[in-house]
Amino acid sequence: MDGCERTALGAEWMREKLPEQISIIPSVKGANLDERTICEQVVGKLQPDMLAVGYTEYSAVSNGEQSITEHLEAVARETAEKPVLLLGSASPDLLSQLPDNVVASTQEPHNLLWRRQSEIRKSYRDLEAEVREALGYRHDGEETETGGEK
């Protein structure tokens, strides 16, 4: 069984085991349509509010930003523009270049571990503001007039 099948089965298994009040955000993996279709079929069954796409495998290659952009554009076409949580990068530079269906991101804050708590709070506030701007949101949570045009 490959990674796409394991991911799809895992999302279905979690949906069966967890209470309905808990939302499942299924991950869409796959380098091509045939692979992604396995995960996207589960998205169709579960009808989640959003789905997740990982950036890690793209970050190590020389054209990673172009590759993740192309992947996200394909996922948008194949899932009727379902909102996406990007896993593995909260870079405002990257987020500002991604398709509009990318509405949230997350990244392990390993670069903040050595800082004092007050510095960490400021760093998070600054990063949050940059990410919101890159995703097209004002600081109060409303969309900007550009609506996140990238």
mmCIF file of C-alpha atoms in Angstrom:
data_model
loop_
_atom_site.group_PDB
_atom_site.id
_atom_site.type_symbol
_atom_site.label_atom_id
_atom_site.label_comp_id
_atom_site.label_asym_id
_atom_site.label_seq_id
_atom_site.Cartn_x
_atom_site.Cartn_y
_atom_site.Cartn_z
ATOM 1 C CA MET A 1 0.000 0.000 0.000
ATOM 2 C CA ASP A 2 1.452 3.373 -0.929
ATOM 3 C CA GLY A 3 1.412 6.661 0.978
ATOM 4 C CA CYS A 4 -1.682 7.975 -0.788
ATOM 5 C CA GLU A 5 -3.720 4.898 0.119
ATOM 6 C CA ARG A 6 -2.502 4.967 3.736
ATOM 7 C CA THR A 7 -3.373 8.650 3.999
ATOM 8 C CA ALA A 8 -6.865 8.098 2.597
ATOM 9 C CA LEU A 9 -7.562 5.069 4.790
ATOM 10 C CA GLY A 10 -6.247 6.936 7.831
ATOM 11 C CA ALA A 11 -8.649 9.831 7.282
ATOM 12 C CA GLU A 12 -11.596 7.455 6.934
ATOM 13 C CA TRP A 13 -10.501 5.508 10.023
ATOM 14 C CA MET A 14 -10.231 8.709 12.086
ATOM 15 C CA ARG A 15 -13.695 9.831 10.963
ATOM 16 C CA GLU A 16 -15.134 6.523 12.188
ATOM 17 C CA LYS A 17 -13.334 6.677 15.554
ATOM 18 C CA LEU A 18 -13.779 10.331 16.493
ATOM 19 C CA PRO A 19 -16.988 12.091 17.558
ATOM 20 C CA GLU A 20 -18.789 14.104 14.863
ATOM 21 C CA GLN A 21 -17.979 17.355 16.721
ATOM 22 C CA ILE A 22 -14.316 16.882 15.825
ATOM 23 C CA SER A 23 -13.445 17.984 12.312
ATOM 24 C CA ILE A 24 -11.136 15.900 10.176
ATOM 25 C CA ILE A 25 -8.829 17.768 7.800
ATOM 26 C CA PRO A 26 -7.803 15.114 5.284
ATOM 27 C CA SER A 27 -4.466 15.386 3.529
ATOM 28 C CA VAL A 28 -4.154 15.292 -0.249
ATOM 29 C CA LYS A 29 -0.955 13.610 -1.379
ATOM 30 C CA GLY A 30 0.243 12.500 -4.767
ATOM 31 C CA ALA A 31 2.541 13.636 -7.535
ATOM 32 C CA ASN A 32 -0.012 12.985 -10.278
ATOM 33 C CA LEU A 33 -3.761 12.847 -10.811
ATOM 34 C CA ASP A 34 -4.025 9.081 -10.306
ATOM 35 C CA GLU A 35 -2.317 9.300 -6.911
ATOM 36 C CA ARG A 36 -4.220 12.420 -5.788
ATOM 37 C CA THR A 37 -7.547 10.884 -6.823
ATOM 38 C CA ILE A 38 -7.196 8.314 -4.025
ATOM 39 C CA CYS A 39 -7.094 11.093 -1.416
ATOM 40 C CA GLU A 40 -9.598 13.300 -3.228
ATOM 41 C CA GLN A 41 -12.198 10.510 -3.195
ATOM 42 C CA VAL A 42 -12.005 10.564 0.611
ATOM 43 C CA VAL A 43 -12.385 14.354 0.527
ATOM 44 C CA GLY A 44 -15.581 13.781 -1.465
ATOM 45 C CA LYS A 45 -16.887 11.255 1.090
ATOM 46 C CA LEU A 46 -15.996 13.231 4.214
ATOM 47 C CA GLN A 47 -16.983 16.681 2.870
ATOM 48 C CA PRO A 48 -14.520 18.546 5.127
ATOM 49 C CA ASP A 49 -14.427 22.332 5.411
ATOM 50 C CA MET A 50 -10.813 22.270 4.246
ATOM 51 C CA LEU A 51 -8.045 19.889 3.322
ATOM 52 C CA ALA A 52 -4.327 19.773 4.053
ATOM 53 C CA VAL A 53 -1.359 19.677 1.705
ATOM 54 C CA GLY A 54 2.197 19.123 2.904
ATOM 55 C CA TYR A 55 5.096 21.327 1.793
ATOM 56 C CA THR A 56 7.977 19.311 3.271
ATOM 57 C CA GLU A 57 8.669 17.148 0.230
ATOM 58 C CA TYR A 58 8.819 20.268 -1.966
ATOM 59 C CA SER A 59 11.101 22.312 0.301
ATOM 60 C CA ALA A 60 14.148 20.131 -0.403
ATOM 61 C CA VAL A 61 14.085 20.379 -4.200
ATOM 62 C CA SER A 62 15.530 23.211 -6.270
ATOM 63 C CA ASN A 63 12.216 24.252 -7.843
ATOM 64 C CA GLY A 64 10.145 23.572 -4.727
ATOM 65 C CA GLU A 65 8.110 26.780 -4.816
ATOM 66 C CA GLN A 66 7.131 26.223 -8.443
ATOM 67 C CA SER A 67 6.317 22.559 -7.785
ATOM 68 C CA ILE A 68 4.123 23.241 -4.736
ATOM 69 C CA THR A 69 2.328 26.011 -6.637
ATOM 70 C CA GLU A 70 1.586 23.661 -9.534
ATOM 71 C CA HIS A 71 0.463 20.949 -7.104
ATOM 72 C CA LEU A 72 -1.867 23.339 -5.264
ATOM 73 C CA GLU A 73 -3.318 24.628 -8.543
ATOM 74 C CA ALA A 74 -4.075 21.031 -9.565
ATOM 75 C CA VAL A 75 -5.657 20.284 -6.176
ATOM 76 C CA ALA A 76 -7.790 23.432 -6.502
ATOM 77 C CA ARG A 77 -9.073 22.328 -9.919
ATOM 78 C CA GLU A 78 -9.724 18.784 -8.743
ATOM 79 C CA THR A 79 -11.528 19.712 -5.495
ATOM 80 C CA ALA A 80 -13.662 22.662 -6.650
ATOM 81 C CA GLU A 81 -11.365 25.194 -4.948
ATOM 82 C CA LYS A 82 -11.673 23.560 -1.508
ATOM 83 C CA PRO A 83 -9.732 25.689 1.051
ATOM 84 C CA VAL A 84 -6.258 24.363 1.868
ATOM 85 C CA LEU A 85 -4.159 24.316 5.036
ATOM 86 C CA LEU A 86 -0.500 24.238 3.953
ATOM 87 C CA LEU A 87 1.553 22.094 6.324
ATOM 88 C CA GLY A 88 5.243 22.828 6.777
ATOM 89 C CA SER A 89 5.681 26.464 5.760
ATOM 90 C CA ALA A 90 4.469 29.734 7.186
ATOM 91 C CA SER A 91 6.782 31.775 4.956
ATOM 92 C CA PRO A 92 4.988 34.976 3.933
ATOM 93 C CA ASP A 93 7.092 35.088 0.749
ATOM 94 C CA LEU A 94 5.920 31.614 -0.273
ATOM 95 C CA LEU A 95 2.310 32.112 0.842
ATOM 96 C CA SER A 96 1.934 35.310 -1.189
ATOM 97 C CA GLN A 97 2.776 33.342 -4.364
ATOM 98 C CA LEU A 98 0.372 30.446 -3.788
ATOM 99 C CA PRO A 99 -3.151 30.039 -5.210
ATOM 100 C CA ASP A 100 -6.048 31.700 -3.410
ATOM 101 C CA ASN A 101 -7.397 28.400 -2.075
ATOM 102 C CA VAL A 102 -4.480 28.348 0.430
ATOM 103 C CA VAL A 103 -6.151 29.997 3.418
ATOM 104 C CA ALA A 104 -3.975 28.848 6.339
ATOM 105 C CA SER A 105 -0.521 27.483 7.075
ATOM 106 C CA THR A 106 1.478 25.969 9.884
ATOM 107 C CA GLN A 107 5.155 25.436 10.590
ATOM 108 C CA GLU A 108 7.205 24.078 13.472
ATOM 109 C CA PRO A 109 8.746 27.111 15.209
ATOM 110 C CA HIS A 110 12.199 25.525 15.662
ATOM 111 C CA ASN A 111 13.918 28.871 15.141
ATOM 112 C CA LEU A 112 12.241 30.316 18.252
ATOM 113 C CA LEU A 113 13.390 27.755 20.813
ATOM 114 C CA TRP A 114 16.378 29.684 22.113
ATOM 115 C CA ARG A 115 14.566 33.017 22.554
ATOM 116 C CA ARG A 116 13.078 34.527 25.692
ATOM 117 C CA GLN A 117 9.316 34.269 26.146
ATOM 118 C CA SER A 118 8.749 37.993 25.477
ATOM 119 C CA GLU A 119 10.742 37.732 22.234
ATOM 120 C CA ILE A 120 8.773 34.659 21.193
ATOM 121 C CA ARG A 121 5.452 36.471 21.667
ATOM 122 C CA LYS A 122 6.626 39.383 19.528
ATOM 123 C CA SER A 123 8.039 37.028 16.888
ATOM 124 C CA TYR A 124 4.726 35.166 16.703
ATOM 125 C CA ARG A 125 2.751 38.428 16.445
ATOM 126 C CA ASP A 126 5.040 39.664 13.675
ATOM 127 C CA LEU A 127 4.868 36.342 11.825
ATOM 128 C CA GLU A 128 1.084 36.227 12.217
ATOM 129 C CA ALA A 129 0.764 39.698 10.696
ATOM 130 C CA GLU A 130 3.024 38.769 7.773
ATOM 131 C CA VAL A 131 1.153 35.514 7.132
ATOM 132 C CA ARG A 132 -2.250 37.213 7.302
ATOM 133 C CA GLU A 133 -1.065 39.847 4.840
ATOM 134 C CA ALA A 134 0.353 37.195 2.502
ATOM 135 C CA LEU A 135 -2.951 35.293 2.635
ATOM 136 C CA GLY A 136 -4.910 38.494 1.966
ATOM 137 C CA TYR A 137 -6.368 39.191 5.411
ATOM 138 C CA ARG A 138 -6.306 42.347 7.488
ATOM 139 C CA HIS A 139 -5.148 42.124 11.079
ATOM 140 C CA ASP A 140 -8.767 41.983 12.307
ATOM 141 C CA GLY A 141 -9.415 38.769 10.369
ATOM 142 C CA GLU A 142 -11.414 40.290 7.509
ATOM 143 C CA GLU A 143 -10.335 39.816 3.906
ATOM 144 C CA THR A 144 -8.581 42.730 2.261
ATOM 145 C CA GLU A 145 -10.076 44.433 -0.783
ATOM 146 C CA THR A 146 -7.752 42.379 -2.954
ATOM 147 C CA GLY A 147 -9.301 39.269 -1.383
ATOM 148 C CA GLY A 148 -5.990 37.559 -1.224
ATOM 149 C CA GLU A 149 -5.070 38.095 -4.857
ATOM 150 C CA LYS A 150 -1.609 36.765 -5.351
#
